[in-house]
Short mmCIF file of C-alpha atoms in Angstrom, two decimals:
data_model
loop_
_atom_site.label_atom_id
_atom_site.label_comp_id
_atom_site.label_asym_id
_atom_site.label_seq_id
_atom_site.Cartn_x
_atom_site.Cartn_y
_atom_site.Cartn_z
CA UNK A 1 42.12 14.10 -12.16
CA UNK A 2 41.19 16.93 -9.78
CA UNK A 3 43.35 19.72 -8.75
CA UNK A 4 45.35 18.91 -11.90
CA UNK A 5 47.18 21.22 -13.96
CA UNK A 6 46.36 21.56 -17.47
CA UNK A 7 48.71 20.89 -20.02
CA UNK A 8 50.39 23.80 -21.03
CA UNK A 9 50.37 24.67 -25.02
CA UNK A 10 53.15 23.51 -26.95
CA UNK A 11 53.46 26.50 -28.27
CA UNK A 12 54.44 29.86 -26.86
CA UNK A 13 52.09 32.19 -28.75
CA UNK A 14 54.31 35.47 -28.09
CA UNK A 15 56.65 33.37 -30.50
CA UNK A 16 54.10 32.32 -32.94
CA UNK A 17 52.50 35.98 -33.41
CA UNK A 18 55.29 38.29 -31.90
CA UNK A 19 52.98 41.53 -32.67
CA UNK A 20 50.69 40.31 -29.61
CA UNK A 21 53.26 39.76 -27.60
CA UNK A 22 53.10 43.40 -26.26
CA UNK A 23 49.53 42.29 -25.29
CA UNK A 24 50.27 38.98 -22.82
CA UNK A 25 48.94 39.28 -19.06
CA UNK A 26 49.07 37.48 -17.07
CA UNK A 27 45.95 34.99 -16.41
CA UNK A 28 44.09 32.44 -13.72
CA UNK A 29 43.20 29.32 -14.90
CA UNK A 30 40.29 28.26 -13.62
CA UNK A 31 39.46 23.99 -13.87
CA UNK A 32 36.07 23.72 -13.25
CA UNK A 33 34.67 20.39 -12.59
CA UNK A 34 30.86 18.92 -11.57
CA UNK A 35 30.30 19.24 -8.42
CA UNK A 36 27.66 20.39 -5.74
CA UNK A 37 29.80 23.24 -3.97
CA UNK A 38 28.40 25.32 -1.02
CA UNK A 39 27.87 28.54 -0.21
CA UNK A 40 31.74 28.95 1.00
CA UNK A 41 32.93 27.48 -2.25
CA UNK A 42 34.37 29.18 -5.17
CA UNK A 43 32.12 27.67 -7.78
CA UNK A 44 30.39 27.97 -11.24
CA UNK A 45 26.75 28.14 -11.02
CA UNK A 46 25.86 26.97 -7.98
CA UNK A 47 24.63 28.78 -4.36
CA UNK A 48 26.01 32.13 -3.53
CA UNK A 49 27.06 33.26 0.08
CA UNK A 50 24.38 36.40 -0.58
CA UNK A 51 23.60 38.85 2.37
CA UNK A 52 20.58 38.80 3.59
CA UNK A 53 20.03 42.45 4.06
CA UNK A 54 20.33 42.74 0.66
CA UNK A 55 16.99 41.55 -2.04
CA UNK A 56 18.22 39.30 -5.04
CA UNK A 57 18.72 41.10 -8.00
CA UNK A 58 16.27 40.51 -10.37
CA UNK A 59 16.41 42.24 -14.28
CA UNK A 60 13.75 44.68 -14.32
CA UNK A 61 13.74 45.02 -18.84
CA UNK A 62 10.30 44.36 -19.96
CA UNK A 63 10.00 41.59 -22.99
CA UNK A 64 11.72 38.67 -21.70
CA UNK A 65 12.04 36.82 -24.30
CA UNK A 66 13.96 32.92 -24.78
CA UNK A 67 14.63 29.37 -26.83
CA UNK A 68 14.69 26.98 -24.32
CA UNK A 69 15.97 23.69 -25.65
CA UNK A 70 14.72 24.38 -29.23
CA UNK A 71 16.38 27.17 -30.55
CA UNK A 72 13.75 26.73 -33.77
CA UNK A 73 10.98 28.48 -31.29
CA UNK A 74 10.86 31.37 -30.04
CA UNK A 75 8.87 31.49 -26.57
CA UNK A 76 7.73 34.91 -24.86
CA UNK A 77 8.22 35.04 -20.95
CA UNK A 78 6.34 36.57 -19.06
CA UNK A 79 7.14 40.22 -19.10
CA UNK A 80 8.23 42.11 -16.35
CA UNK A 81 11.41 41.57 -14.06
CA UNK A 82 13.12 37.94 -14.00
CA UNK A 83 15.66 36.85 -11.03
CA UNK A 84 18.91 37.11 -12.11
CA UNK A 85 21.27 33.75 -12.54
CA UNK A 86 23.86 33.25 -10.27
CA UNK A 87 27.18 32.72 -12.54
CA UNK A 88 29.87 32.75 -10.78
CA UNK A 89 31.55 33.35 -7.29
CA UNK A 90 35.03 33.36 -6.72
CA UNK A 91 37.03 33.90 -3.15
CA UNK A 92 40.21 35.47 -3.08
CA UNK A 93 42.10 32.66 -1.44
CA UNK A 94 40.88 30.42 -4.68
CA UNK A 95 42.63 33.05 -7.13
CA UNK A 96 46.11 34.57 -6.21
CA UNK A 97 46.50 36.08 -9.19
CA UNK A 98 43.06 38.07 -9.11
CA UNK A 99 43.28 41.87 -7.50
CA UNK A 100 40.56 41.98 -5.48
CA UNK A 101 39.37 45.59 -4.21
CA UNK A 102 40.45 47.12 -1.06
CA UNK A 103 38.86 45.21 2.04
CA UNK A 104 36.93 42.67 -0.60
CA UNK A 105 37.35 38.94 -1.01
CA UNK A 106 34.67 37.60 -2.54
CA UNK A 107 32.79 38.34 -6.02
CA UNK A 108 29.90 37.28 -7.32
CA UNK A 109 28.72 37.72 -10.69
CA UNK A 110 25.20 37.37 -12.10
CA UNK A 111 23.21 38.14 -15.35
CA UNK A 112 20.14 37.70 -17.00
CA UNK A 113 20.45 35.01 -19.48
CA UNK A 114 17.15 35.99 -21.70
CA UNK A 115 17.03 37.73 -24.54
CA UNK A 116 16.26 41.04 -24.52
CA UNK A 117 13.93 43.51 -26.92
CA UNK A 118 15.78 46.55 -26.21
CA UNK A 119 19.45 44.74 -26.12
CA UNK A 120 21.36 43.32 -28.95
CA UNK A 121 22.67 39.99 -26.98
CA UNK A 122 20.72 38.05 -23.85
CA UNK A 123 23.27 38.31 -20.96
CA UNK A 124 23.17 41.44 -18.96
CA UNK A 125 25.83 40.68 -16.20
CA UNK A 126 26.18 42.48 -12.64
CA UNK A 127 29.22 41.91 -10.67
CA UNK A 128 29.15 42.32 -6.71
CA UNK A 129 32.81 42.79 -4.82
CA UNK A 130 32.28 41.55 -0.95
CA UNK A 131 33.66 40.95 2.01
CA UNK A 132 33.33 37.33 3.11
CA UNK A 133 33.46 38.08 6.84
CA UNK A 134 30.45 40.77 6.68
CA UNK A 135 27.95 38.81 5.14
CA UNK A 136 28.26 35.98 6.90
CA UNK A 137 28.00 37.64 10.19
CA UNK A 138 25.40 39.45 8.81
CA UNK A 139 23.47 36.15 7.62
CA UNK A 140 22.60 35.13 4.32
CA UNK A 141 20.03 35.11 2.20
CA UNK A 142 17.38 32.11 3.05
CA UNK A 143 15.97 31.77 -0.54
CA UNK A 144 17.10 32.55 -4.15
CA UNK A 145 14.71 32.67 -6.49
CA UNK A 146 14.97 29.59 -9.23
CA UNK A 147 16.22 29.23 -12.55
CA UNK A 148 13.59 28.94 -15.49
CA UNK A 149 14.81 26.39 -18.21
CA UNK A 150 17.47 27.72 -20.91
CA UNK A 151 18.39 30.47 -18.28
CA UNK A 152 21.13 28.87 -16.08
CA UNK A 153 24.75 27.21 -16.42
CA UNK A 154 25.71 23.81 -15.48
CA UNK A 155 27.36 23.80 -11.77
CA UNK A 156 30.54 23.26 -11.30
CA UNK A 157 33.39 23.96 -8.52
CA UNK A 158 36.48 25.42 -9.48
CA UNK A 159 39.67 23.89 -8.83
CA UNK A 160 42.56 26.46 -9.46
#
């Protein structure tokens, strides 16, 4: 059901391993679910409220290089810089629990899901702190660039 809390484990781990215990913190569950959220949403995948004053960040490592659906083949992209794939964005009023910087609300994160020559895994992520109120007022961004196949998550919004 939406908005639903999961079920909790039945077992407290701090009692089950007691030498981690030292290491709990405390954590936001997120419960993603499909969706089609907007740009005001907190959401996985999915449209970001981007500034418009600001170019979409695009991965500028040469030798793009991905599966697709068949992870027997190995396919070249074209090399040069790729947009980056929008991830996540998460407001502040969607996760108590998260500190947020000074005078920031909103964060985006975004990586480039291809594998990379130079790099030993494919996602290079970028996080982006905001503040809500100044990009909208400032406008947003009229077009992000799309998501080649293999590259981008399922969207979802997030239900905390």
């Amino acid at each position: 059901m939406p908005g639903d809390t999961p079920e909790l484990p039945a077992k407290d781990l701090r009692t089950l391993i007691p030498e981690y215990a030292a290491l709990a913190r405390e954590t936001t569950l997120l419960n993603p679910e499909p969706g089609d959220p907007g740009v005001r949403e907190s959401s996985l995948g999915g449209k970001l409220l981007w500034p418009a004053d600001e170019p979409w960040p695009y991965c500028a490592q040469e030798e793009h290089w991905t599966y697709g659906s068949d992870l027997r083949n190995h396919t070249e992209i074209v090399p040069g810089a790729v947009p980056m794939v929008p991830i996540l964005q998460l407001f502040a009023r969607d996760v108590p629990g998260l500190e947020f910087p000074e005078g920031k609300d909103l964060l985006h994160l975004v990586w480039c899901a291809l594998t990379h020559e130079q790099d030993p895994g494919p996602v290079m992520p970028q996080l982006y702190w905001r503040n809500e109120a100044e990009v909208v007022a400032g406008g947003l961004l009229s077009e992000i660039p799309g998501v080649g196949e293999g590259e981008g998550p399922r969207v979802f919004r997030t239900v905390s």
